[in-house]
Tab-separated table of N, CA and C in Angstrom:
chain	number	residue	atom	x	y	z
A	156	ILE	N	0.860	-1.172	0.000
A	156	ILE	CA	0.000	0.000	0.000
A	156	ILE	C	0.899	1.225	0.000
A	157	THR	N	0.617	2.165	-0.871
A	157	THR	CA	1.405	3.377	-0.956
A	157	THR	C	0.497	4.578	-0.721
A	158	PRO	N	0.332	5.022	0.541
A	158	PRO	CA	-0.545	6.154	0.792
A	158	PRO	C	0.159	7.491	0.578
A	159	THR	N	-0.595	8.454	0.152
A	159	THR	CA	-0.107	9.808	-0.044
A	159	THR	C	-1.132	10.732	0.597
A	160	PRO	N	-0.721	11.744	1.373
A	160	PRO	CA	-1.718	12.659	1.939
A	160	PRO	C	-2.603	13.221	0.842
A	161	ILE	N	-3.887	13.403	1.152
A	161	ILE	CA	-4.844	13.841	0.137
A	161	ILE	C	-4.500	15.241	-0.369
A	162	THR	N	-4.538	15.368	-1.646
A	162	THR	CA	-4.345	16.646	-2.317
A	162	THR	C	-5.316	16.651	-3.487
A	163	ILE	N	-5.461	17.765	-4.140
A	163	ILE	CA	-6.318	17.806	-5.319
A	163	ILE	C	-5.846	16.788	-6.351
A	164	PRO	N	-4.526	16.701	-6.646
A	164	PRO	CA	-4.097	15.688	-7.614
A	164	PRO	C	-4.451	14.263	-7.173
A	165	ALA	N	-4.348	13.959	-5.873
A	165	ALA	CA	-4.699	12.618	-5.401
A	165	ALA	C	-6.172	12.338	-5.649
A	166	LYS	N	-7.008	13.313	-5.396
A	166	LYS	CA	-8.448	13.158	-5.647
A	166	LYS	C	-8.690	12.916	-7.134
A	167	ILE	N	-7.992	13.667	-7.982
A	167	ILE	CA	-8.143	13.504	-9.429
A	167	ILE	C	-7.653	12.123	-9.860
A	168	GLU	N	-6.537	11.650	-9.285
A	168	GLU	CA	-6.033	10.324	-9.622
A	168	GLU	C	-7.072	9.251	-9.299
A	169	ALA	N	-7.637	9.322	-8.107
A	169	ALA	CA	-8.629	8.330	-7.706
A	169	ALA	C	-9.850	8.383	-8.610
A	170	GLU	N	-10.325	9.578	-8.910
A	170	GLU	CA	-11.491	9.719	-9.780
A	170	GLU	C	-11.189	9.215	-11.191
A	171	THR	N	-9.994	9.504	-11.689
A	171	THR	CA	-9.618	9.057	-13.036
A	171	THR	C	-9.634	7.547	-13.111
A	172	TYR	N	-9.063	6.871	-12.126
A	172	TYR	CA	-9.063	5.413	-12.165
A	172	TYR	C	-10.487	4.886	-12.077
A	173	ASN	N	-11.307	5.454	-11.190
A	173	ASN	CA	-12.673	4.967	-11.031
A	173	ASN	C	-13.501	5.143	-12.293
A	174	GLU	N	-13.232	6.213	-13.055
A	174	GLU	CA	-13.973	6.456	-14.283
A	174	GLU	C	-13.429	5.638	-15.449
A	175	LYS	N	-12.146	5.324	-15.418
A	175	LYS	CA	-11.495	4.614	-16.517
A	175	LYS	C	-10.624	3.497	-15.959
A	176	PRO	N	-11.232	2.400	-15.504
A	176	PRO	CA	-10.451	1.340	-14.858
A	176	PRO	C	-9.421	0.655	-15.750
A	177	ASN	N	-9.486	0.804	-17.036
A	177	ASN	CA	-8.480	0.204	-17.915
A	177	ASN	C	-7.493	1.247	-18.426
A	178	SER	N	-7.349	2.341	-17.670
A	178	SER	CA	-6.460	3.419	-18.086
A	178	SER	C	-4.999	3.043	-17.815
A	179	ILE	N	-4.115	3.984	-18.048
A	179	ILE	CA	-2.686	3.758	-17.831
A	179	ILE	C	-2.291	3.927	-16.369
A	180	TYR	N	-3.228	4.336	-15.509
A	180	TYR	CA	-2.906	4.628	-14.121
A	180	TYR	C	-3.029	3.402	-13.220
A	181	ALA	N	-2.172	3.347	-12.203
A	181	ALA	CA	-2.261	2.286	-11.204
A	181	ALA	C	-3.600	2.408	-10.476
A	182	LYS	N	-4.135	1.274	-10.060
A	182	LYS	CA	-5.401	1.281	-9.325
A	182	LYS	C	-5.208	2.035	-8.012
A	183	CYS	N	-6.179	2.880	-7.684
A	183	CYS	CA	-6.079	3.638	-6.447
A	183	CYS	C	-7.459	4.027	-5.970
A	184	GLU	N	-7.501	4.430	-4.709
A	184	GLU	CA	-8.741	4.905	-4.114
A	184	GLU	C	-8.405	5.799	-2.937
A	185	LEU	N	-9.317	6.715	-2.604
A	185	LEU	CA	-9.164	7.513	-1.400
A	185	LEU	C	-9.710	6.692	-0.248
A	186	ILE	N	-8.961	6.621	0.852
A	186	ILE	CA	-9.426	5.850	2.005
A	186	ILE	C	-9.875	6.794	3.103
A	187	GLU	N	-10.495	6.242	4.139
A	187	GLU	CA	-11.195	7.038	5.139
A	187	GLU	C	-10.342	8.106	5.830
A	188	ASN	N	-9.046	7.903	5.922
A	188	ASN	CA	-8.213	8.915	6.573
A	188	ASN	C	-7.797	10.023	5.607
A	189	GLY	N	-8.326	9.992	4.388
A	189	GLY	CA	-8.048	11.031	3.411
A	189	GLY	C	-6.774	10.816	2.620
A	190	TRP	N	-6.205	9.624	2.706
A	190	TRP	CA	-4.989	9.308	1.957
A	190	TRP	C	-5.344	8.570	0.683
A	191	LEU	N	-4.436	8.622	-0.262
A	191	LEU	CA	-4.587	7.885	-1.509
A	191	LEU	C	-3.910	6.533	-1.341
A	192	LYS	N	-4.672	5.469	-1.511
A	192	LYS	CA	-4.121	4.109	-1.439
A	192	LYS	C	-3.974	3.610	-2.866
A	193	MET	N	-2.762	3.201	-3.216
A	193	MET	CA	-2.471	2.783	-4.580
A	193	MET	C	-1.906	1.375	-4.565
A	194	GLU	N	-2.224	0.606	-5.606
A	194	GLU	CA	-1.679	-0.735	-5.704
A	194	GLU	C	-0.150	-0.690	-5.792
A	195	PHE	N	0.493	-1.797	-5.450
A	195	PHE	CA	1.943	-1.871	-5.528
A	195	PHE	C	2.396	-1.796	-6.978
A	196	VAL	N	3.420	-0.989	-7.225
A	196	VAL	CA	4.009	-0.865	-8.556
A	196	VAL	C	5.524	-0.926	-8.399
A	197	GLU	N	6.153	-1.840	-9.130
A	197	GLU	CA	7.609	-1.944	-9.153
A	197	GLU	C	8.114	-0.958	-10.199
A	198	PRO	N	8.857	0.078	-9.786
A	198	PRO	CA	9.320	1.079	-10.751
A	198	PRO	C	10.123	0.465	-11.888
A	199	LYS	N	9.966	1.017	-13.066
A	199	LYS	CA	10.723	0.589	-14.241
A	199	LYS	C	11.476	1.803	-14.761
A	200	TYR	N	12.779	1.677	-14.832
A	200	TYR	CA	13.615	2.771	-15.315
A	200	TYR	C	14.099	2.414	-16.713
A	201	PHE	N	13.569	3.105	-17.697
A	201	PHE	CA	13.944	2.857	-19.084
A	201	PHE	C	15.214	3.619	-19.430
A	202	THR	N	16.017	3.026	-20.285
A	202	THR	CA	17.175	3.733	-20.826
A	202	THR	C	16.812	4.222	-22.216
A	203	LYS	N	17.638	5.063	-22.791
A	203	LYS	CA	17.334	5.578	-24.127
A	203	LYS	C	17.355	4.478	-25.182
A	204	ASP	N	17.990	3.347	-24.877
A	204	ASP	CA	18.046	2.231	-25.821
A	204	ASP	C	16.858	1.270	-25.692
A	205	ASP	N	16.083	1.400	-24.608
A	205	ASP	CA	14.926	0.528	-24.394
A	205	ASP	C	13.760	0.937	-25.290
A	206	GLU	N	12.910	-0.024	-25.580
A	206	GLU	CA	11.644	0.287	-26.250
A	206	GLU	C	10.611	0.522	-25.160
A	207	TYR	N	9.859	1.597	-25.285
A	207	TYR	CA	8.839	1.903	-24.291
A	207	TYR	C	7.705	2.670	-24.962
A	208	PRO	N	6.495	2.563	-24.387
A	208	PRO	CA	5.351	3.267	-24.972
A	208	PRO	C	5.537	4.783	-24.922
A	209	GLU	N	5.078	5.455	-25.943
A	209	GLU	CA	5.180	6.914	-26.051
A	209	GLU	C	4.546	7.620	-24.853
A	210	TRP	N	3.428	7.070	-24.328
A	210	TRP	CA	2.724	7.742	-23.235
A	210	TRP	C	3.599	7.888	-21.990
A	211	THR	N	4.607	7.042	-21.821
A	211	THR	CA	5.446	7.127	-20.616
A	211	THR	C	6.224	8.441	-20.565
A	212	LEU	N	6.453	9.062	-21.703
A	212	LEU	CA	7.191	10.324	-21.743
A	212	LEU	C	6.388	11.486	-21.161
A	213	SER	N	5.069	11.323	-21.079
A	213	SER	CA	4.222	12.404	-20.565
A	213	SER	C	3.957	12.285	-19.068
A	214	ILE	N	4.508	11.283	-18.412
A	214	ILE	CA	4.280	11.063	-16.983
A	214	ILE	C	5.330	11.823	-16.173
A	215	ALA	N	4.864	12.605	-15.207
A	215	ALA	CA	5.766	13.407	-14.376
A	215	ALA	C	6.842	12.540	-13.743
A	216	GLU	N	8.062	12.978	-13.853
A	216	GLU	CA	9.220	12.301	-13.274
A	216	GLU	C	9.334	10.844	-13.713
A	217	HIS	N	8.713	10.545	-14.822
A	217	HIS	CA	8.733	9.196	-15.407
A	217	HIS	C	8.401	8.112	-14.368
A	218	GLN	N	7.333	8.359	-13.595
A	218	GLN	CA	6.906	7.425	-12.564
A	218	GLN	C	6.038	6.341	-13.202
A	219	VAL	N	6.682	5.361	-13.804
A	219	VAL	CA	5.993	4.228	-14.407
A	219	VAL	C	6.630	2.943	-13.904
A	220	GLY	N	5.855	1.888	-13.938
A	220	GLY	CA	6.365	0.593	-13.506
A	220	GLY	C	5.318	-0.469	-13.733
A	221	TYR	N	5.638	-1.660	-13.262
A	221	TYR	CA	4.756	-2.809	-13.466
A	221	TYR	C	4.003	-3.144	-12.185
A	222	ASN	N	2.667	-3.325	-12.323
A	222	ASN	CA	1.887	-3.770	-11.173
A	222	ASN	C	2.045	-5.284	-11.027
A	223	LEU	N	1.393	-5.869	-10.047
A	223	LEU	CA	1.553	-7.303	-9.794
A	223	LEU	C	0.971	-8.174	-10.905
A	224	ASP	N	0.141	-7.589	-11.767
A	224	ASP	CA	-0.402	-8.318	-12.919
A	224	ASP	C	0.518	-8.204	-14.135
A	225	GLY	N	1.639	-7.471	-13.985
A	225	GLY	CA	2.583	-7.316	-15.084
A	225	GLY	C	2.209	-6.232	-16.074
A	226	LYS	N	1.260	-5.374	-15.719
A	226	LYS	CA	0.835	-4.285	-16.603
A	226	LYS	C	1.673	-3.045	-16.314
A	227	LEU	N	2.164	-2.390	-17.353
A	227	LEU	CA	2.901	-1.144	-17.210
A	227	LEU	C	1.904	-0.032	-16.924
A	228	VAL	N	2.088	0.662	-15.800
A	228	VAL	CA	1.161	1.710	-15.375
A	228	VAL	C	1.924	2.924	-14.859
A	229	ALA	N	1.233	4.045	-14.790
A	229	ALA	CA	1.766	5.256	-14.163
A	229	ALA	C	1.356	5.226	-12.698
A	230	TYR	N	2.245	5.693	-11.837
A	230	TYR	CA	1.939	5.710	-10.407
A	230	TYR	C	2.377	7.036	-9.808
A	231	ASP	N	1.987	7.259	-8.558
A	231	ASP	CA	2.383	8.448	-7.822
A	231	ASP	C	3.250	7.976	-6.669
A	232	TYR	N	4.487	8.468	-6.603
A	232	TYR	CA	5.426	8.017	-5.596
A	232	TYR	C	4.897	8.265	-4.192
A	233	GLY	N	5.129	7.331	-3.315
A	233	GLY	CA	4.776	7.448	-1.906
A	233	GLY	C	5.671	6.531	-1.112
A	234	SER	N	5.414	6.409	0.155
A	234	SER	CA	6.200	5.526	1.003
A	234	SER	C	5.393	4.273	1.310
A	235	ALA	N	6.059	3.149	1.357
A	235	ALA	CA	5.380	1.901	1.702
A	235	ALA	C	4.944	1.963	3.162
A	236	VAL	N	3.743	1.517	3.424
A	236	VAL	CA	3.229	1.460	4.778
A	236	VAL	C	2.839	0.028	5.050
A	237	TYR	N	3.403	-0.558	6.067
A	237	TYR	CA	3.159	-1.963	6.349
A	237	TYR	C	2.100	-2.177	7.418
A	238	ASN	N	1.867	-1.172	8.255
A	238	ASN	CA	0.855	-1.302	9.295
A	238	ASN	C	0.217	0.054	9.522
A	239	ILE	N	-1.007	0.200	9.075
A	239	ILE	CA	-1.713	1.468	9.252
A	239	ILE	C	-2.557	1.346	10.511
A	240	ALA	N	-2.260	2.144	11.501
A	240	ALA	CA	-2.993	2.083	12.780
A	240	ALA	C	-4.220	2.963	12.732
């Protein structure tokens, strides 16, 4: 789980995924404490010699990676939380 304090962009991310579940974005939702909970994504760092989809160039700070289903998605960086009290 990668929570991020709620911000307007976090709200937009959650709404975008909910409206377009097959989009390029990692699955996410706003949870009761107002944080954005996002599925796990293993970052992928492309080199200039790698082949990669054009859409990855439009993602801020090139935050793309593979989810547990092996799908390349855009994500929002956060810190891993192992126990939310």
